[in-house]
CSV table of C-alpha atoms in Angstrom, one decimal:
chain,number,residue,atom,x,y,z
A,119,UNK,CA,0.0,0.0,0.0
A,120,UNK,CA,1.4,3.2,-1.2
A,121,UNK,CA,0.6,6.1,1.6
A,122,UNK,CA,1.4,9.7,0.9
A,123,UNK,CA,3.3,12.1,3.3
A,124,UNK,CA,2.6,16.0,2.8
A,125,UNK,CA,4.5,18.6,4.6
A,126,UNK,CA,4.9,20.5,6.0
A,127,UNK,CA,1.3,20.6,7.9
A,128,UNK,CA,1.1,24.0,8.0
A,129,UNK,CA,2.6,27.3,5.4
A,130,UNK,CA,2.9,30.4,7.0
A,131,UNK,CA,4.0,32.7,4.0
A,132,UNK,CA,3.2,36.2,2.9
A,133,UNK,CA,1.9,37.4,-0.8
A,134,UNK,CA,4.7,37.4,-3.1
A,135,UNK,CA,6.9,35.0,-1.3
A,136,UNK,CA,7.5,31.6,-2.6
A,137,UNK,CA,5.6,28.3,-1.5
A,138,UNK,CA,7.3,24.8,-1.7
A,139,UNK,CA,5.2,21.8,-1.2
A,140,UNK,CA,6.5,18.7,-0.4
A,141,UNK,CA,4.7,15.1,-1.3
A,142,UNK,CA,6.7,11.8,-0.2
A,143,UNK,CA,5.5,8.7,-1.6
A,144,UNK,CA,6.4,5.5,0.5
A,145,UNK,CA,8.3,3.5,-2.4
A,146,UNK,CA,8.7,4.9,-5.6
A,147,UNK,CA,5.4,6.1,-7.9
A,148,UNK,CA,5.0,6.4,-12.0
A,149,UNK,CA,5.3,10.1,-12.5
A,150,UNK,CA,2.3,10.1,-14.6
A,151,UNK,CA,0.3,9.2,-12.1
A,152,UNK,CA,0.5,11.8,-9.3
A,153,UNK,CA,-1.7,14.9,-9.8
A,154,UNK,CA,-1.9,18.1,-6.6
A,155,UNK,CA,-4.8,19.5,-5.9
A,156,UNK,CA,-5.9,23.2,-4.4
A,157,UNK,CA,-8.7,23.3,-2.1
A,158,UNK,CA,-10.4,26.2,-0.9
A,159,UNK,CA,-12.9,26.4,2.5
A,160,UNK,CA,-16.2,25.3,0.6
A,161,UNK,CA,-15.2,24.4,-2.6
A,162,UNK,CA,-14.7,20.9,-3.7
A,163,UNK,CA,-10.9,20.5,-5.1
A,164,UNK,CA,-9.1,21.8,-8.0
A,165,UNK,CA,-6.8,19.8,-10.5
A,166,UNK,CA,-3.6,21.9,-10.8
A,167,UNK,CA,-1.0,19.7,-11.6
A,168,UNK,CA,-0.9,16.0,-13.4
A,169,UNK,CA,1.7,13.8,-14.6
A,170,UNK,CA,3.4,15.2,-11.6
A,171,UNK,CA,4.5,18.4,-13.3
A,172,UNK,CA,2.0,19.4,-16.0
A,173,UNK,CA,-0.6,22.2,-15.0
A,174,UNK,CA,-4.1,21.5,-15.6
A,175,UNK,CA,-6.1,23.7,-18.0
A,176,UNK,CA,-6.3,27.2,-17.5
A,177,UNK,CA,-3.3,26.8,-13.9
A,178,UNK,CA,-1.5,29.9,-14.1
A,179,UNK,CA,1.9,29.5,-14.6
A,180,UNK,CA,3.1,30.6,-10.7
A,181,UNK,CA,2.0,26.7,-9.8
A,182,UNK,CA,4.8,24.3,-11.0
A,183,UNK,CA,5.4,21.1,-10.1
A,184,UNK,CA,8.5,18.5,-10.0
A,185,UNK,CA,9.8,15.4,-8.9
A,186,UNK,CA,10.2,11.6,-9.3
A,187,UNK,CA,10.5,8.3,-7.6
A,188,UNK,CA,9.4,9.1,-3.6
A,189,UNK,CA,9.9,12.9,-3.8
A,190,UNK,CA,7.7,15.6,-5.6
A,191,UNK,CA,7.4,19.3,-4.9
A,192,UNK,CA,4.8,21.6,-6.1
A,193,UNK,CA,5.9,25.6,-6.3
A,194,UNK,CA,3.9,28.6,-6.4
A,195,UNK,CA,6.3,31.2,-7.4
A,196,UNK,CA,5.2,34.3,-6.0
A,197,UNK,CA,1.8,33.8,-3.8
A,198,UNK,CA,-1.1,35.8,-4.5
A,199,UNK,CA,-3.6,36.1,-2.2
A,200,UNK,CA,-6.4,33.7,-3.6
A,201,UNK,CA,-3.5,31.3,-3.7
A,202,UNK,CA,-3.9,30.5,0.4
A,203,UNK,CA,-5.6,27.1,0.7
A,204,UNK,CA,-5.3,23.8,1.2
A,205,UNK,CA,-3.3,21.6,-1.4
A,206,UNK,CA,-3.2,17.3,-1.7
A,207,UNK,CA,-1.3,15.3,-4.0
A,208,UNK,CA,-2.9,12.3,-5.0
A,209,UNK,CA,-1.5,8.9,-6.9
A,210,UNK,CA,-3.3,7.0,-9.0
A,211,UNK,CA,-2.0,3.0,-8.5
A,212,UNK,CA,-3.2,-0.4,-7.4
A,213,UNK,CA,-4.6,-0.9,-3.9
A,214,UNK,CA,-5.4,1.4,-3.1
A,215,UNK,CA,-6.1,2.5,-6.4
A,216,UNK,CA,-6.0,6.1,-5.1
A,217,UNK,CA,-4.4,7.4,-2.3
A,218,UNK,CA,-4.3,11.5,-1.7
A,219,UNK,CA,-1.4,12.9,1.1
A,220,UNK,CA,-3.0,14.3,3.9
A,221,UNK,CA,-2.5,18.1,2.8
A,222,UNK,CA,-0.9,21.1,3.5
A,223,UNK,CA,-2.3,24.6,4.2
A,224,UNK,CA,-0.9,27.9,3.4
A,225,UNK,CA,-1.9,30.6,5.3
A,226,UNK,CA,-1.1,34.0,5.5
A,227,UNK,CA,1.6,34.9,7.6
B,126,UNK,CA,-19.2,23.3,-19.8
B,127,UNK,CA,-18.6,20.0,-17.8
B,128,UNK,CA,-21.0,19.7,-15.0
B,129,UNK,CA,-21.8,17.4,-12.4
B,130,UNK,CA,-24.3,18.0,-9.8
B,131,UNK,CA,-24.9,15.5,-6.8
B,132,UNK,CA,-28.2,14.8,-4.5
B,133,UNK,CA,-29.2,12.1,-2.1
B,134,UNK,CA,-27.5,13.1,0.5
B,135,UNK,CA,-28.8,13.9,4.2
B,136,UNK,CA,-29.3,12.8,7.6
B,137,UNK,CA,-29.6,9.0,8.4
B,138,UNK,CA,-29.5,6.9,11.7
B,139,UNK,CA,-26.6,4.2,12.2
B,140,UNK,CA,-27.1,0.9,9.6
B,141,UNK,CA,-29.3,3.0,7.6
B,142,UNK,CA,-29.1,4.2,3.7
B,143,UNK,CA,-28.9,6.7,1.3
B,144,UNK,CA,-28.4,6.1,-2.6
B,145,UNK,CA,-26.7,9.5,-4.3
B,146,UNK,CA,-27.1,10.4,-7.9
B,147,UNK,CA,-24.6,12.6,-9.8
B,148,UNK,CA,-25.8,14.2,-13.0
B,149,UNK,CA,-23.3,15.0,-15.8
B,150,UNK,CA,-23.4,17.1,-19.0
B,151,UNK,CA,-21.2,18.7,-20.9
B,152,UNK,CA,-18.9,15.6,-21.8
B,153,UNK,CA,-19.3,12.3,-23.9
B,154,UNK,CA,-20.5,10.3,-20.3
B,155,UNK,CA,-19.8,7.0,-21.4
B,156,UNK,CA,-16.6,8.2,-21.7
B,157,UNK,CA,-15.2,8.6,-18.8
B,158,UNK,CA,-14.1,6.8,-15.2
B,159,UNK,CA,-16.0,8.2,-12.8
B,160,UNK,CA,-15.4,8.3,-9.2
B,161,UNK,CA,-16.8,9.1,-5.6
B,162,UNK,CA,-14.6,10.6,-3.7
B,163,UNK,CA,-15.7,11.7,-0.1
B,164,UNK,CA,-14.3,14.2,2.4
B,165,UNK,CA,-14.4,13.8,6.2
B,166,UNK,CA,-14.6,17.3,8.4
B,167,UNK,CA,-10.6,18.4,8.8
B,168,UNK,CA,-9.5,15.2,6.7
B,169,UNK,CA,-8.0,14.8,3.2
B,170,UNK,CA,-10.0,13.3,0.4
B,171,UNK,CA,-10.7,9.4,-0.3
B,172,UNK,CA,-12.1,7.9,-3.7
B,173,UNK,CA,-14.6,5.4,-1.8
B,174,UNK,CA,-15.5,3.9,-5.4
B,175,UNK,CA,-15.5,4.2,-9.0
B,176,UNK,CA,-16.7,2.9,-12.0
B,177,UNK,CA,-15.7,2.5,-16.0
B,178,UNK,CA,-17.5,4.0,-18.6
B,179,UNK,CA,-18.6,0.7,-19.9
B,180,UNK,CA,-19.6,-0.7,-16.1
B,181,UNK,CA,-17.3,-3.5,-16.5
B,182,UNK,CA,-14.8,-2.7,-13.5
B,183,UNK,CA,-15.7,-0.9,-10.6
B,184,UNK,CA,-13.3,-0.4,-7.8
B,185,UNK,CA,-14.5,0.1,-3.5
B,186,UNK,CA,-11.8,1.5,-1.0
B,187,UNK,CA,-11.8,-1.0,1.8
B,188,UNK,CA,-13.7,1.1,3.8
B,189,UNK,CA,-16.3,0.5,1.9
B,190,UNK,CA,-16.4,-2.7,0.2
B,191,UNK,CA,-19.5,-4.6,1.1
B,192,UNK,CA,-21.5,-2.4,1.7
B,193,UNK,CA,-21.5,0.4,-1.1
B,194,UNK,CA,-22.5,-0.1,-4.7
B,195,UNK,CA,-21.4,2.0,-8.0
B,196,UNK,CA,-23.2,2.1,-10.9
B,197,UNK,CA,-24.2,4.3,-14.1
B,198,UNK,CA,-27.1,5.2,-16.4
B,199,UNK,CA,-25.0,5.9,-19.7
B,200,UNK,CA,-28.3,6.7,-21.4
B,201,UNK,CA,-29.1,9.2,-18.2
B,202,UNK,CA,-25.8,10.6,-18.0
B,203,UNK,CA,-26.1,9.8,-14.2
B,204,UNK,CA,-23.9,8.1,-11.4
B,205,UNK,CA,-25.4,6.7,-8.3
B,206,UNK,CA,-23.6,5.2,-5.2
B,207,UNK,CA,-25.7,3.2,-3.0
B,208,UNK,CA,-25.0,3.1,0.5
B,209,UNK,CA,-25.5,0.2,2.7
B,210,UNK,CA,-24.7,-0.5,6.7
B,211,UNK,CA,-23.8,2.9,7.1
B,212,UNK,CA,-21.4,4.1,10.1
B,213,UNK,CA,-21.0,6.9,12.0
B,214,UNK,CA,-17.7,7.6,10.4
B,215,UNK,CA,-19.1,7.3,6.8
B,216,UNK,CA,-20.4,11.0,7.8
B,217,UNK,CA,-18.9,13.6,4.7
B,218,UNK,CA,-19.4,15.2,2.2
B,219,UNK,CA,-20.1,13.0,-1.0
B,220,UNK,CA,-17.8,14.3,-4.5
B,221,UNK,CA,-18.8,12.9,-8.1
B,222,UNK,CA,-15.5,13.6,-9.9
B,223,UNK,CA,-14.5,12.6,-13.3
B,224,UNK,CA,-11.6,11.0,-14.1
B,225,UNK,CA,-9.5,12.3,-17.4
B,226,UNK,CA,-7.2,10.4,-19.2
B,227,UNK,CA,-4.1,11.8,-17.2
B,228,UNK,CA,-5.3,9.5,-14.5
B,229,UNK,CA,-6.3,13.4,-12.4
B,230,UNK,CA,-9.9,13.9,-11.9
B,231,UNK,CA,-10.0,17.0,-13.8
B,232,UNK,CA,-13.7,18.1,-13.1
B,233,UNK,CA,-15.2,17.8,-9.1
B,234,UNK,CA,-19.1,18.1,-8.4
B,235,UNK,CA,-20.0,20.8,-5.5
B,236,UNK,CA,-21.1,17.4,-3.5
B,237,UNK,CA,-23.7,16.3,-1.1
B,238,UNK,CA,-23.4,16.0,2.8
B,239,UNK,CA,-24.0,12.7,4.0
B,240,UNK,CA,-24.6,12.7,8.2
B,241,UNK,CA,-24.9,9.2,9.6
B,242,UNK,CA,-25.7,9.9,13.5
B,243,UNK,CA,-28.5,8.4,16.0
């Protein structure tokens, strides 16, 4: 069972400053199959990244994401302030056939 | 525009159940893996159970297995998930998402609160 380890818990950034995002997988993943998600209070979640490092349709181009094997990163360049949420990566495998990390939440600092 | 739109969902005493529909338009339905994925208050998402456009393979978390059931109406354009036995700790909020070819669910439903308390 693969199980998916966000951190850190909690973000505390300011606009403008740069997020990193850490996802660690607990043995090594296909990159095509590991997607992060943004989540605001309310709202059901939104695809940003897939393939682990191409942005969905109509992502800005502040969200990025990278990685391979255990290890995957997803960067907001420069935060704006509708950029403060929640955020999950999530793989796509065998059993479970989907497992999202437990998240991480940027706040404003 | 891709839409999905859930209902079913409410309040229902332990070992009770609920059967939620999700309506889609805007996409070829048929398609398309579809998926439930639920949300826990304070907890990360889990896809309890989805389902091939064609019916033939459906997948249940372990959570679940037993005592939900996934299906689809092609010719409706609609997903149900029938719940079964439920437990306290099936209480969420219920997500039809579709699942795109990049393996991502690309489009999410605004969902439907299931409670499960006495």
């Amino acid at each position: 069972e693969i199980v998916l380890t966000q951190s850190p818990g909690t973000l505390s950034l300011s606009p403008g400053e740069r997020a990193t995002l850490s996802c660690r997988a607990s043995q090594s993943i296909n990159n095509n199959y590991l997607a992060w998600y943004q989540q605001k209070p309310g709202q059901p979640p939104r695809l940003l990244i897939h393939g682990a490092s191409s942005r969905a349709t109509g992502i800005p181009d502040r969200f990025s994401g990278s990685g391979s094997g255990t290890d995957f990163t997803l960067t907001v360049s420069r935060l704006e302030p509708e950029d403060f949420a929640m955020y999950y990566c999530q793989h796509y495998g065998y059993s479970p056939l989907y497992t999202f990390g437990q998240g991480t939440k940027v706040e404003i600092k | 525009e891709v839409q999905l739109l859930e209902s079913g969902g409410g309040l229902v005493q332990p070992g009770g159940s609920l059967r939620l529909s999700c309506a889609a338009s805007g996409f070829t339905f048929s398609s398309y893996v579809m998926c439930w994925v639920r949300q826990a208050p304070g907890k990360g998402p889990e896809c309890v159970s989805s389902i091939t456009g064609d019916s033939i393979y459906t997948y249940y978390a372990d959570s679940v297995k037993g005592r939900f059931t996934i299906s689809r109406d092609n010719s409706k354009n609609t997903l149900f998930l029938e719940m079964n036995n439920l437990r306290v700790d099936d209480t969420a909020i219920y997500y039809c998402a579709r699942r795109g070819s990049n393996y991502a669910f690309d489009y999410w439903g605004q969902g439907t609160l299931v409670s499960v308390s006495s």
